[in-house]
PDB file of C-alpha atoms in Angstrom:
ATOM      1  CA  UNK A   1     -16.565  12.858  -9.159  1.00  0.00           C
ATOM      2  CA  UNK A   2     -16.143  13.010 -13.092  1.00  0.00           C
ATOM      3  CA  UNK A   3     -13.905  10.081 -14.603  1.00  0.00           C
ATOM      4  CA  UNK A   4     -11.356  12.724 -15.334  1.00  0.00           C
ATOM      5  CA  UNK A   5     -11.315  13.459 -11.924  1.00  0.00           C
ATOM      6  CA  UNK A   6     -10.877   9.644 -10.779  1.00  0.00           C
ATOM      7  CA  UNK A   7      -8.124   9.170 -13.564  1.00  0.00           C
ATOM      8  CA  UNK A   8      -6.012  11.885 -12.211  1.00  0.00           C
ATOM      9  CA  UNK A   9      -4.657   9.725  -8.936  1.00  0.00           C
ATOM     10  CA  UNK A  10      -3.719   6.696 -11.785  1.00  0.00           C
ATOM     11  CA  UNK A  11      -2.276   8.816 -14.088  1.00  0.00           C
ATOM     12  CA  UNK A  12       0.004   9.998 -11.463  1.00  0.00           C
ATOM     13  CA  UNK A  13       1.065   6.134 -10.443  1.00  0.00           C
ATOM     14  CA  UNK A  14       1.610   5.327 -14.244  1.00  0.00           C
ATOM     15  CA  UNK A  15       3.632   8.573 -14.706  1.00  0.00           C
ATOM     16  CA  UNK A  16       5.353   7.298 -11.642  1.00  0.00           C
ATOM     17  CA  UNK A  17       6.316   4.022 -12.870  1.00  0.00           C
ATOM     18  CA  UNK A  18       7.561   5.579 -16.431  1.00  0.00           C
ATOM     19  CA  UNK A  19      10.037   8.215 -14.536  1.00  0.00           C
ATOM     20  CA  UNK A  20      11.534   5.115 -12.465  1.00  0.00           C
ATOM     21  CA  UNK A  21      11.849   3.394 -15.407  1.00  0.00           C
ATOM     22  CA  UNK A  22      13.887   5.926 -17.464  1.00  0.00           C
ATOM     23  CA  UNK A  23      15.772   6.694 -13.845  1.00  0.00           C
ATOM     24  CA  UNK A  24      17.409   2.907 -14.360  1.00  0.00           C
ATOM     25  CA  UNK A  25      20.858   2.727 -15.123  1.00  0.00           C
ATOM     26  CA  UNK A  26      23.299   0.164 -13.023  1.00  0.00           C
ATOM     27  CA  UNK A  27      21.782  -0.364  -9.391  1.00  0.00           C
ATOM     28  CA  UNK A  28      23.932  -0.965  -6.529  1.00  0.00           C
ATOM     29  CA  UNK A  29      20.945  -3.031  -5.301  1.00  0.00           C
ATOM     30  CA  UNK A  30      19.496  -5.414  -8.098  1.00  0.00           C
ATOM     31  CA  UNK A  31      15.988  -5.428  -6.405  1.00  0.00           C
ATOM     32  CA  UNK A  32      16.004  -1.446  -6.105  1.00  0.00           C
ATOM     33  CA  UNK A  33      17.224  -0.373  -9.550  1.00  0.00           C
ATOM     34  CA  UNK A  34      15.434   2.891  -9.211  1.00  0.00           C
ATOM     35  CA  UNK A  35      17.258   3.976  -6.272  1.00  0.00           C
ATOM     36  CA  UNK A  36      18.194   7.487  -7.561  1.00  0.00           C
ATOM     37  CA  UNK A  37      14.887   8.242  -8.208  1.00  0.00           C
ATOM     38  CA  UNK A  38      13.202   5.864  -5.226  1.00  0.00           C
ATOM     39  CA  UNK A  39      15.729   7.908  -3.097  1.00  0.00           C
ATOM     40  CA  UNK A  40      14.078  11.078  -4.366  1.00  0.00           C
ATOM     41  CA  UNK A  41      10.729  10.345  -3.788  1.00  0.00           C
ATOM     42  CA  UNK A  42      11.603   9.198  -0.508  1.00  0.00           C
ATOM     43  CA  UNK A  43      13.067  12.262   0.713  1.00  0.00           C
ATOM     44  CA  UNK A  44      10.111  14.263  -0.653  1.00  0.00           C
ATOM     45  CA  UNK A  45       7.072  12.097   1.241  1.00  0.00           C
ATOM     46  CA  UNK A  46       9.412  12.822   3.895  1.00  0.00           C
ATOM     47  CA  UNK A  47       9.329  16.290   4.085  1.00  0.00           C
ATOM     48  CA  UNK A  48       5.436  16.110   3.088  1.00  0.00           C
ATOM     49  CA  UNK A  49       4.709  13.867   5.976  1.00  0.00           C
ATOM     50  CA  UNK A  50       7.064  15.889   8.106  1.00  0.00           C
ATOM     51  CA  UNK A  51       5.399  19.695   7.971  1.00  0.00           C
ATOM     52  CA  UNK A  52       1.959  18.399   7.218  1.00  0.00           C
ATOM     53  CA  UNK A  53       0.701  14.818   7.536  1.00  0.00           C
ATOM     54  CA  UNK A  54       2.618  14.524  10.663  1.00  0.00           C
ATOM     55  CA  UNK A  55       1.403  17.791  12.266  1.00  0.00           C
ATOM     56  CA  UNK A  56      -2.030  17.256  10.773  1.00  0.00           C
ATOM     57  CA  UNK A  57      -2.049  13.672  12.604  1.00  0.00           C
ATOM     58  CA  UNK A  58      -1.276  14.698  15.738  1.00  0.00           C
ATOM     59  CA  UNK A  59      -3.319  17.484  16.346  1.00  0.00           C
ATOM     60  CA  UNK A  60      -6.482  14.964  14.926  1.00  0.00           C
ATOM     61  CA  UNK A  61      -5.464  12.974  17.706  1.00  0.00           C
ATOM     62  CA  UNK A  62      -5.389  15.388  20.147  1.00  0.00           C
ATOM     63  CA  UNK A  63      -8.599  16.540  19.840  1.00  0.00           C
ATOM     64  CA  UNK A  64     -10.430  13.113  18.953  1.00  0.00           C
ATOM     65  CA  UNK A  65     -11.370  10.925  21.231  1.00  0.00           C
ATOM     66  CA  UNK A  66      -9.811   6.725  20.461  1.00  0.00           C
ATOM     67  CA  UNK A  67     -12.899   5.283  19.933  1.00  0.00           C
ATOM     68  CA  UNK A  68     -14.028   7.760  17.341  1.00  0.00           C
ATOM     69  CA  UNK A  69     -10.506   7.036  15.533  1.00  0.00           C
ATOM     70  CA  UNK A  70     -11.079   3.544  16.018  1.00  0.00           C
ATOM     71  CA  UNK A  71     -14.440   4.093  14.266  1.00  0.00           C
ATOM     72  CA  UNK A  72     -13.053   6.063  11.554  1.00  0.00           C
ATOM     73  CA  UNK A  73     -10.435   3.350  10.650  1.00  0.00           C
ATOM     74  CA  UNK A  74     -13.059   0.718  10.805  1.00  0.00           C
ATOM     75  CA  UNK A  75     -15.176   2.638   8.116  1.00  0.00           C
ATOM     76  CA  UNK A  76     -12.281   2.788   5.969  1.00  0.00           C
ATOM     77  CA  UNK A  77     -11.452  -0.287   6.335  1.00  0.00           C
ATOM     78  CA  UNK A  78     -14.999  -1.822   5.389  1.00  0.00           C
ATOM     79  CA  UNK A  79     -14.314  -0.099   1.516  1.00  0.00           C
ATOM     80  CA  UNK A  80     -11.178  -2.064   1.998  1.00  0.00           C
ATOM     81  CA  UNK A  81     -12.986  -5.683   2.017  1.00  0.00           C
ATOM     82  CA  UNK A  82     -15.585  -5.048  -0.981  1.00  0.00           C
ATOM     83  CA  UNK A  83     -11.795  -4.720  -2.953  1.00  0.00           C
ATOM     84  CA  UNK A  84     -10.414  -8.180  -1.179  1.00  0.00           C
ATOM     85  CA  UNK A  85     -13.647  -9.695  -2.202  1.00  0.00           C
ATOM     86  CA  UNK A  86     -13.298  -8.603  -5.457  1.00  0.00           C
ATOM     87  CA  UNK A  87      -9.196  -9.906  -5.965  1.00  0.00           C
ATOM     88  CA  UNK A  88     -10.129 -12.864  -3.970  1.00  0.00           C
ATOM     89  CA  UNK A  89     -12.466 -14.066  -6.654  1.00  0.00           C
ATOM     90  CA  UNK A  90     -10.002 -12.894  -9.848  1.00  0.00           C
ATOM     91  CA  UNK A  91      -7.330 -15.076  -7.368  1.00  0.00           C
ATOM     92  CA  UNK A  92      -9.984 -17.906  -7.734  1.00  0.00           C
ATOM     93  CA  UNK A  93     -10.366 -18.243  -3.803  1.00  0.00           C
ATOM     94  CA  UNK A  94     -14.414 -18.067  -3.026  1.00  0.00           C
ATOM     95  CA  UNK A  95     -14.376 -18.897  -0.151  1.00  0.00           C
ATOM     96  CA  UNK A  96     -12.288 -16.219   0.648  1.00  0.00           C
ATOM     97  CA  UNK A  97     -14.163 -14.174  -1.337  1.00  0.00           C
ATOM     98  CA  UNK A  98     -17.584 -15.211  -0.076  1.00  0.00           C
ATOM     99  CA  UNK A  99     -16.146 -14.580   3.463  1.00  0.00           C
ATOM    100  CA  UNK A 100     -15.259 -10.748   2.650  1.00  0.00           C
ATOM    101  CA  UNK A 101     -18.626 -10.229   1.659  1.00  0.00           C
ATOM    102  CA  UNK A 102     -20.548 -11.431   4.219  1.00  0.00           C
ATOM    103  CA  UNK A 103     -17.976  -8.787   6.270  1.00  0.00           C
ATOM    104  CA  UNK A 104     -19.071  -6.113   4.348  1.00  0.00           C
ATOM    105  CA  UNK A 105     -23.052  -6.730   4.785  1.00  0.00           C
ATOM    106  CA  UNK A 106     -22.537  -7.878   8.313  1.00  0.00           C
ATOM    107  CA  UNK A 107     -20.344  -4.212   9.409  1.00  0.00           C
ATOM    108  CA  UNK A 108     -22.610  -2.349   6.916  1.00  0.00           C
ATOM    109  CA  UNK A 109     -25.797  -3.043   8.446  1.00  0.00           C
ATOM    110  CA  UNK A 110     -25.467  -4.238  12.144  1.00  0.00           C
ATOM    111  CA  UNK A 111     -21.602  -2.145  12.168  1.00  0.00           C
ATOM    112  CA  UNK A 112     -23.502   1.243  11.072  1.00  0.00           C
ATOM    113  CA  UNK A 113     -22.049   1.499   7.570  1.00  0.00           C
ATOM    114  CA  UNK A 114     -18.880   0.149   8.926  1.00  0.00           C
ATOM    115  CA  UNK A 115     -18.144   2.291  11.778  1.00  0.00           C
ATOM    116  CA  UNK A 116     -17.870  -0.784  14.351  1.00  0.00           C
ATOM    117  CA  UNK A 117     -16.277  -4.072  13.268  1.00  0.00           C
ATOM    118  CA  UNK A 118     -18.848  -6.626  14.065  1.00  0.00           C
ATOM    119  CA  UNK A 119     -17.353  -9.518  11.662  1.00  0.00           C
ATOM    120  CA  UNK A 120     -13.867 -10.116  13.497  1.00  0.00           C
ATOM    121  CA  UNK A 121     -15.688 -10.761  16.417  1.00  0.00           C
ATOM    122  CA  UNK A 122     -18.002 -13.140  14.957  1.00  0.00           C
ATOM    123  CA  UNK A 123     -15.503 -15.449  13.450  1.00  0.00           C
ATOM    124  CA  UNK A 124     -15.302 -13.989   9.859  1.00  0.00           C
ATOM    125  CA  UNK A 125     -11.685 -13.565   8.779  1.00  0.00           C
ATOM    126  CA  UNK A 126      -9.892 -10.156   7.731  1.00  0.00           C
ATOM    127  CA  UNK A 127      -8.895 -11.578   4.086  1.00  0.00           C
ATOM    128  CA  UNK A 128      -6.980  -7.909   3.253  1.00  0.00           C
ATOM    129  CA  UNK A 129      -5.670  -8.392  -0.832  1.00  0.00           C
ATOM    130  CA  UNK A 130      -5.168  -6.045  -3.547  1.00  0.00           C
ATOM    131  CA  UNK A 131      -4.542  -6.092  -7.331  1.00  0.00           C
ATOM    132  CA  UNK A 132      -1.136  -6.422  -6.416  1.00  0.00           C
ATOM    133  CA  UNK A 133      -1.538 -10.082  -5.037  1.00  0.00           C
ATOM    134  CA  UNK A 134      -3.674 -11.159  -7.658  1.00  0.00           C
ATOM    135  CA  UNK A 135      -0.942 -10.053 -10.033  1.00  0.00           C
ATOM    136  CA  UNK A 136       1.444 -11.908  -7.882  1.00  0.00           C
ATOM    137  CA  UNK A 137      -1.365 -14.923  -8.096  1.00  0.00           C
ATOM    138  CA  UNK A 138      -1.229 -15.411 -11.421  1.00  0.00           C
ATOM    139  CA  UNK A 139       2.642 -15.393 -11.856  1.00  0.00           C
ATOM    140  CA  UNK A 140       4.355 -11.703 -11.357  1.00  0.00           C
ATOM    141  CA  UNK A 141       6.189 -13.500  -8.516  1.00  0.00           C
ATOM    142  CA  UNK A 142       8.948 -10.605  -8.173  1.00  0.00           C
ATOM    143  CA  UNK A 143       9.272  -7.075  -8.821  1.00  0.00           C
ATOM    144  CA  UNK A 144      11.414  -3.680  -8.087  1.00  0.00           C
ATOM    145  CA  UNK A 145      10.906  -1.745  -5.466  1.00  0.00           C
ATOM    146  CA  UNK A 146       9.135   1.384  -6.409  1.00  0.00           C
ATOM    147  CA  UNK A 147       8.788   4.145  -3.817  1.00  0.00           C
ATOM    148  CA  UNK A 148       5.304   6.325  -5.079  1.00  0.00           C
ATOM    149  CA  UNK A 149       4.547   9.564  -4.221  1.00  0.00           C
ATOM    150  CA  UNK A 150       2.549   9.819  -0.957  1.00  0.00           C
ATOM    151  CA  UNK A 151       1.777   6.162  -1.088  1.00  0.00           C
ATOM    152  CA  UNK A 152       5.239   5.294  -0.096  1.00  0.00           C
ATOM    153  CA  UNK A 153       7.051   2.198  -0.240  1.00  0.00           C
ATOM    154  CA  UNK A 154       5.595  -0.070  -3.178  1.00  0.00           C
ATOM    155  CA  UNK A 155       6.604  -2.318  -6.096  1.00  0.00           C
ATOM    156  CA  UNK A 156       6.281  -2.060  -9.867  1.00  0.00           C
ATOM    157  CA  UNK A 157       3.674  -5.026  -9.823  1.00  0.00           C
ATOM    158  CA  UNK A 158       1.743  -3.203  -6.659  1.00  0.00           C
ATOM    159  CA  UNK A 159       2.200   0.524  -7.909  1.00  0.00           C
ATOM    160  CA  UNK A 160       0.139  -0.963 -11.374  1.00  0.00           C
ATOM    161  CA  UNK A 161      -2.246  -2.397  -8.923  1.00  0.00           C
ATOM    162  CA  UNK A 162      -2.934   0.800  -7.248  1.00  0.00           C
ATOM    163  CA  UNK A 163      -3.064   2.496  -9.965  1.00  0.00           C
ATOM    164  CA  UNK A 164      -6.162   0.424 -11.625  1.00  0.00           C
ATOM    165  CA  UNK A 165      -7.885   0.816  -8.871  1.00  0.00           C
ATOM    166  CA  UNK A 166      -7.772   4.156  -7.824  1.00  0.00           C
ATOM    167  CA  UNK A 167      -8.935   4.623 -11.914  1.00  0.00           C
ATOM    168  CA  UNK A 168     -12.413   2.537 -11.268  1.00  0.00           C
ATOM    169  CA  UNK A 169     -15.439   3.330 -10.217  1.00  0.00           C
ATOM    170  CA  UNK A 170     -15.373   1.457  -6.995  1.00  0.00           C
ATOM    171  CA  UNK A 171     -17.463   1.381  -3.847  1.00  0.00           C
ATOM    172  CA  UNK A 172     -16.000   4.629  -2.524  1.00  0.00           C
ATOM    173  CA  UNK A 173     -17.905   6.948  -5.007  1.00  0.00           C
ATOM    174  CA  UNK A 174     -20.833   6.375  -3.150  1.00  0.00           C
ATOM    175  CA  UNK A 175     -19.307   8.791  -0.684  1.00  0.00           C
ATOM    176  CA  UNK A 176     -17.866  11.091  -2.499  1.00  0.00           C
ATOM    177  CA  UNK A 177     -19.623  12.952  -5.817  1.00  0.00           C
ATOM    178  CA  UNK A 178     -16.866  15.876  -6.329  1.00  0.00           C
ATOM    179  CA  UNK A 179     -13.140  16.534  -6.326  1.00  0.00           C
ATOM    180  CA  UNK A 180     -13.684  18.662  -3.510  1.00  0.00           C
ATOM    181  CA  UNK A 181     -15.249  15.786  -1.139  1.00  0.00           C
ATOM    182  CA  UNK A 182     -12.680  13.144  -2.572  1.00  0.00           C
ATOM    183  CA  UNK A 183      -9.890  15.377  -1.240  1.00  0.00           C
ATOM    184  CA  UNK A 184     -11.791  15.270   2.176  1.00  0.00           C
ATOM    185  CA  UNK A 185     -12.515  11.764   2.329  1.00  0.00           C
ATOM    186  CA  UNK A 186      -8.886  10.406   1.338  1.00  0.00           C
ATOM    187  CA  UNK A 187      -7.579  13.513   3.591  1.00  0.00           C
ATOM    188  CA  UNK A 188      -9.231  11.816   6.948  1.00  0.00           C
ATOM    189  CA  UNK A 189      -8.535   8.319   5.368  1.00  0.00           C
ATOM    190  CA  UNK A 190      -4.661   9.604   5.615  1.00  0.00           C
ATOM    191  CA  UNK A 191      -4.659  11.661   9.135  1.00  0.00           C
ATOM    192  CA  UNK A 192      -6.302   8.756  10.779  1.00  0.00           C
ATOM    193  CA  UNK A 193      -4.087   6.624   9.598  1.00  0.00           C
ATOM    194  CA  UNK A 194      -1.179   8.540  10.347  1.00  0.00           C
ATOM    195  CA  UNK A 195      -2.267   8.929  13.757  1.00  0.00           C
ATOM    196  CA  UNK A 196      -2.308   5.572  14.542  1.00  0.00           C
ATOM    197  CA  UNK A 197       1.572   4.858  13.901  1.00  0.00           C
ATOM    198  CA  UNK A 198       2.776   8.451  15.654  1.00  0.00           C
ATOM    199  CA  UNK A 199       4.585   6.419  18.379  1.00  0.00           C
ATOM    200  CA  UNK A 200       6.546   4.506  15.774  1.00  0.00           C
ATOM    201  CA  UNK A 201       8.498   7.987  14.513  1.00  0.00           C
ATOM    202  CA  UNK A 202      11.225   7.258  16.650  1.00  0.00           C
ATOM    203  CA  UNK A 203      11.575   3.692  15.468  1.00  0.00           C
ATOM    204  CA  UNK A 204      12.743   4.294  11.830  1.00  0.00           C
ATOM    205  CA  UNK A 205      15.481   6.832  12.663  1.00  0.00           C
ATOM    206  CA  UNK A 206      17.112   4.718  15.409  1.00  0.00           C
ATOM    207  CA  UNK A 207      16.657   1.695  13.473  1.00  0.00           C
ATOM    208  CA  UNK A 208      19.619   2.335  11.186  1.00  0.00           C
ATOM    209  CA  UNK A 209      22.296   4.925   9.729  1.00  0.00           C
ATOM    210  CA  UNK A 210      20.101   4.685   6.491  1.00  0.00           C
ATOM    211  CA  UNK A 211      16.590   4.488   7.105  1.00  0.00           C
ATOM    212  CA  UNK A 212      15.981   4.323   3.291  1.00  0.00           C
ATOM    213  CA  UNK A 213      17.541   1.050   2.938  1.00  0.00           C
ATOM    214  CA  UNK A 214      15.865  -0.262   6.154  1.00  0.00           C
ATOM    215  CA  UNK A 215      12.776   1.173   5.108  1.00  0.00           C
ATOM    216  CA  UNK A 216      13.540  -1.070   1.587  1.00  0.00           C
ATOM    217  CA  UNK A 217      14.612  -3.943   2.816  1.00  0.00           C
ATOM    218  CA  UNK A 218      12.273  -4.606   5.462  1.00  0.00           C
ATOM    219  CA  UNK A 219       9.364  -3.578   3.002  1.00  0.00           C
ATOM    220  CA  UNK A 220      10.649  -6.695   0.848  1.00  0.00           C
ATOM    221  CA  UNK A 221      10.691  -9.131   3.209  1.00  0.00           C
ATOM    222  CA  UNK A 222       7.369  -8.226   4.469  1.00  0.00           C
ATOM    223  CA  UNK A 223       6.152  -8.510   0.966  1.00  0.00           C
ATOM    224  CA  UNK A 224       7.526 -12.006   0.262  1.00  0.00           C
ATOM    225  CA  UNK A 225       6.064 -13.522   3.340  1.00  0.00           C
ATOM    226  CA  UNK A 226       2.883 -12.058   2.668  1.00  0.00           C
ATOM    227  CA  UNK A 227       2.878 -13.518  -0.724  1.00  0.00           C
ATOM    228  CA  UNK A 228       4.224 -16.934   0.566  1.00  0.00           C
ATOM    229  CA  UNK A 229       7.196 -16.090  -1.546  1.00  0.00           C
ATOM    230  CA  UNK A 230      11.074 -17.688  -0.095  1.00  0.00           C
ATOM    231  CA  UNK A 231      13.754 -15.256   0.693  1.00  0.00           C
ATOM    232  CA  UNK A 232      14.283 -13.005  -2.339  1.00  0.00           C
ATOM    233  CA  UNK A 233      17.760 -14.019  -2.539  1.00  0.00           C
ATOM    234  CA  UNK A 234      16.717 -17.540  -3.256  1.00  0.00           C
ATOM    235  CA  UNK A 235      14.239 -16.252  -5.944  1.00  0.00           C
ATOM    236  CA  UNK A 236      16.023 -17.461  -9.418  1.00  0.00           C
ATOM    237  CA  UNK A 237      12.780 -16.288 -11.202  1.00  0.00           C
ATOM    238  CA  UNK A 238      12.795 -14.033 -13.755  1.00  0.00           C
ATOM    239  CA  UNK A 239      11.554 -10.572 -13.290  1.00  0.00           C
ATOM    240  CA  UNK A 240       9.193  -9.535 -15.633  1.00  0.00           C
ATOM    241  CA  UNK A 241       9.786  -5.879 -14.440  1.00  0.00           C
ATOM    242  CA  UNK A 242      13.051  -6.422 -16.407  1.00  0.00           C
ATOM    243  CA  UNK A 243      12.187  -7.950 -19.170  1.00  0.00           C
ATOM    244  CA  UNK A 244       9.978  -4.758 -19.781  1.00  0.00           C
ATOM    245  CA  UNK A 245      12.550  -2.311 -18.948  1.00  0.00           C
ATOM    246  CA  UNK A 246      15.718  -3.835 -20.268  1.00  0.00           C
ATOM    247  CA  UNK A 247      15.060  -6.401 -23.467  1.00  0.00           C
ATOM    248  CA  UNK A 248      18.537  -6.538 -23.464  1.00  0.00           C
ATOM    249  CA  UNK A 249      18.490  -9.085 -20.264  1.00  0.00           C
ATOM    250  CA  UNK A 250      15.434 -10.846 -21.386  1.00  0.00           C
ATOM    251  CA  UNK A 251      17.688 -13.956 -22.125  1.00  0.00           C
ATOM    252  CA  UNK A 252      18.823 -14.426 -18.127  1.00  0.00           C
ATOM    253  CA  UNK A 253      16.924 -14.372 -14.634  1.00  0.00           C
ATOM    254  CA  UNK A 254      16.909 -11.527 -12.747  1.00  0.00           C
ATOM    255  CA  UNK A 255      17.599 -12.426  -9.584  1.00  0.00           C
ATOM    256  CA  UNK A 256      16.421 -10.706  -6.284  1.00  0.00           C
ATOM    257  CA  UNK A 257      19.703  -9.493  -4.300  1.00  0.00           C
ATOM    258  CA  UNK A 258      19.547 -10.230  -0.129  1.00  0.00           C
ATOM    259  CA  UNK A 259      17.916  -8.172   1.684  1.00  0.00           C
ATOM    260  CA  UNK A 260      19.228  -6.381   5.302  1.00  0.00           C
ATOM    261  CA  UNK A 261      21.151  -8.771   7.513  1.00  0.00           C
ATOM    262  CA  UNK A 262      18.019  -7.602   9.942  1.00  0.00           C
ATOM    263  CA  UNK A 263      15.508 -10.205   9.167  1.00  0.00           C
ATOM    264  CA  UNK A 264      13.564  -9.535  12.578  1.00  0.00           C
ATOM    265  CA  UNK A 265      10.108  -9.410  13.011  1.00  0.00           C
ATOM    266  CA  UNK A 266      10.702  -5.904  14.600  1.00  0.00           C
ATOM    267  CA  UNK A 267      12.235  -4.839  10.889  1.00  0.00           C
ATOM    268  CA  UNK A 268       9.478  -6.435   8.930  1.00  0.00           C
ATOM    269  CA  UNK A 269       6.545  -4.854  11.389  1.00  0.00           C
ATOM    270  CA  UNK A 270       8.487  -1.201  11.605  1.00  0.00           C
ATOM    271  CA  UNK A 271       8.603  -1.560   7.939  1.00  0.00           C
ATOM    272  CA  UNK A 272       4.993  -2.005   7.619  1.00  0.00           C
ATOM    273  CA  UNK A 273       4.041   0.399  10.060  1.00  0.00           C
ATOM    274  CA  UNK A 274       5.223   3.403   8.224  1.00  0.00           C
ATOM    275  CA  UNK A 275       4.099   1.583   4.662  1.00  0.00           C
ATOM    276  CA  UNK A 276       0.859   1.728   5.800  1.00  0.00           C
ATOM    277  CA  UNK A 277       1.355   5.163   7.872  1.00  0.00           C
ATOM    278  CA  UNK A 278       2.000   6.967   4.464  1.00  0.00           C
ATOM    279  CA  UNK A 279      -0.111   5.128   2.228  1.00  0.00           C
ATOM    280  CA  UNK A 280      -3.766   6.413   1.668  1.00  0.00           C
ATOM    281  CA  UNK A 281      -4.778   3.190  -0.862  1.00  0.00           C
TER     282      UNK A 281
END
């Protein structure tokens, strides 16, 4: 795959971030100032994941057996440590880091390139962290939320994150050598996915009136305890998303507003669920 190729996915993210950015005008929601255009985007993975990802995902699962999904998902997920093992060292954590790579040789060889998970088993941790939390690391504490085209529900800081490293040349391209087979590998990467969160459809739509803003607000919260972050209403921080997108404000914190009343854990993990159902990082 030729780095043009490779730059188109990141070029799309940044483009993504500049629209939001311009979209900005006086939020109802102080965390989601992009809601017009978040909004937008939402409604159009929507209709992309309803008349093809969805259909797509169900007749994969139809006619493939669990295990074989289960191998699939594990293969996917093996690209996904060499990356934690990577932001675990730029997060200064070693031992974390030296721990993701002794998953990666231990699935790659004795797991068949990855295909069974033979590290969980054996004690080694599942350290899952992007760019995102190393930007968080090192002091982007808060962001806005950012909804991304096919990626869904996302943050300034974590949208960036994405979008570096879908731009370098990362373990991935030993799989793939042409736009064609990049297509193909992200395309499985996204059905199997999909497939695995089918029983949750129901979940989102009965979960609220507006399944945006529970879709928003339950993404948040799942993103601040993941981080180790408090409640983003107690977050008197200041957002450096502002700062970049409104000078004018530079000279007072930008406060997270609350999120939904619904603080469950059934919120936060139907939240995730369909994050990671229409993401294809």
């Amino acid at each position: 795959m030729t780095r043009k190729h490779r730059l188109l996915p990141a070029s799309l993210l940044v483009g993504t971030l500049l629209l939001a950015g311009c979209a900005s005008t006086h939020p109802a929601t102080p965390q989601d100032p992009y809601e017009s255009f978040n909004r937008s985007m939402y409604s159009f993975n929507d209709a992309a994941d309803r008349w093809v990802m969805k259909p797509a995902a169900q007749g994969y699962r139809a006619i493939t057996p669990g295990p074989f999904r289960t191998a699939v998902g594990n293969f996917f997920d093996n690209f996904k440590d060499v990356y934690s093992a990577a932001n675990n060292l730029l997060q200064a954590e070693p031992e974390k880091a030296l721990n993701d790579i002794m998953r990666v040789a231990l699935n790659s060889t004795f797991g068949l390139f990855g295909l069974i998970d033979i590290a969980t088993p054996a004690g080694l941790k599942n350290n899952k962290t992007s760019l995102g939390d190393t930007f968080a690391h090192w002091g982007w504490k808060s962001s806005n939320y950012l909804v991304l085209p096919f990626f869904g529900p996302s943050t300034v800081r974590d949208g960036l994150g994405l979008g570096v490293s879908l731009g370098i040349n990362g373990p991935e391209h030993l799989v793939y050598h042409n736009t064609n087979e990049a297509v193909a590998f992200y395309g499985v990467y996204g059905i199997n996915t999909r497939a695995r969160y089918l029983d949750l459809d129901d979940s989102l739509s009965a979960a609220a009136i507006d399944p945006y803003t529970y879709m928003r607000d339950g993404f948040l919260q799942l993103r601040a305890k993941q981080l180790g972050q408090p409640n983003p209403t107690q977050n008197d921080e200041m957002n450096i998303d502002d700062l970049v997108s409104s000078p004018a404000s530079a000279s007072a914190p930008a406060a997270e507003a609350a999120p939904a009343a619904n603080t469950s854990s059934h919120a936060e993990a139907s939240a995730a669920a369909h994050a990671e159902a229409s993401a294809a990082q």
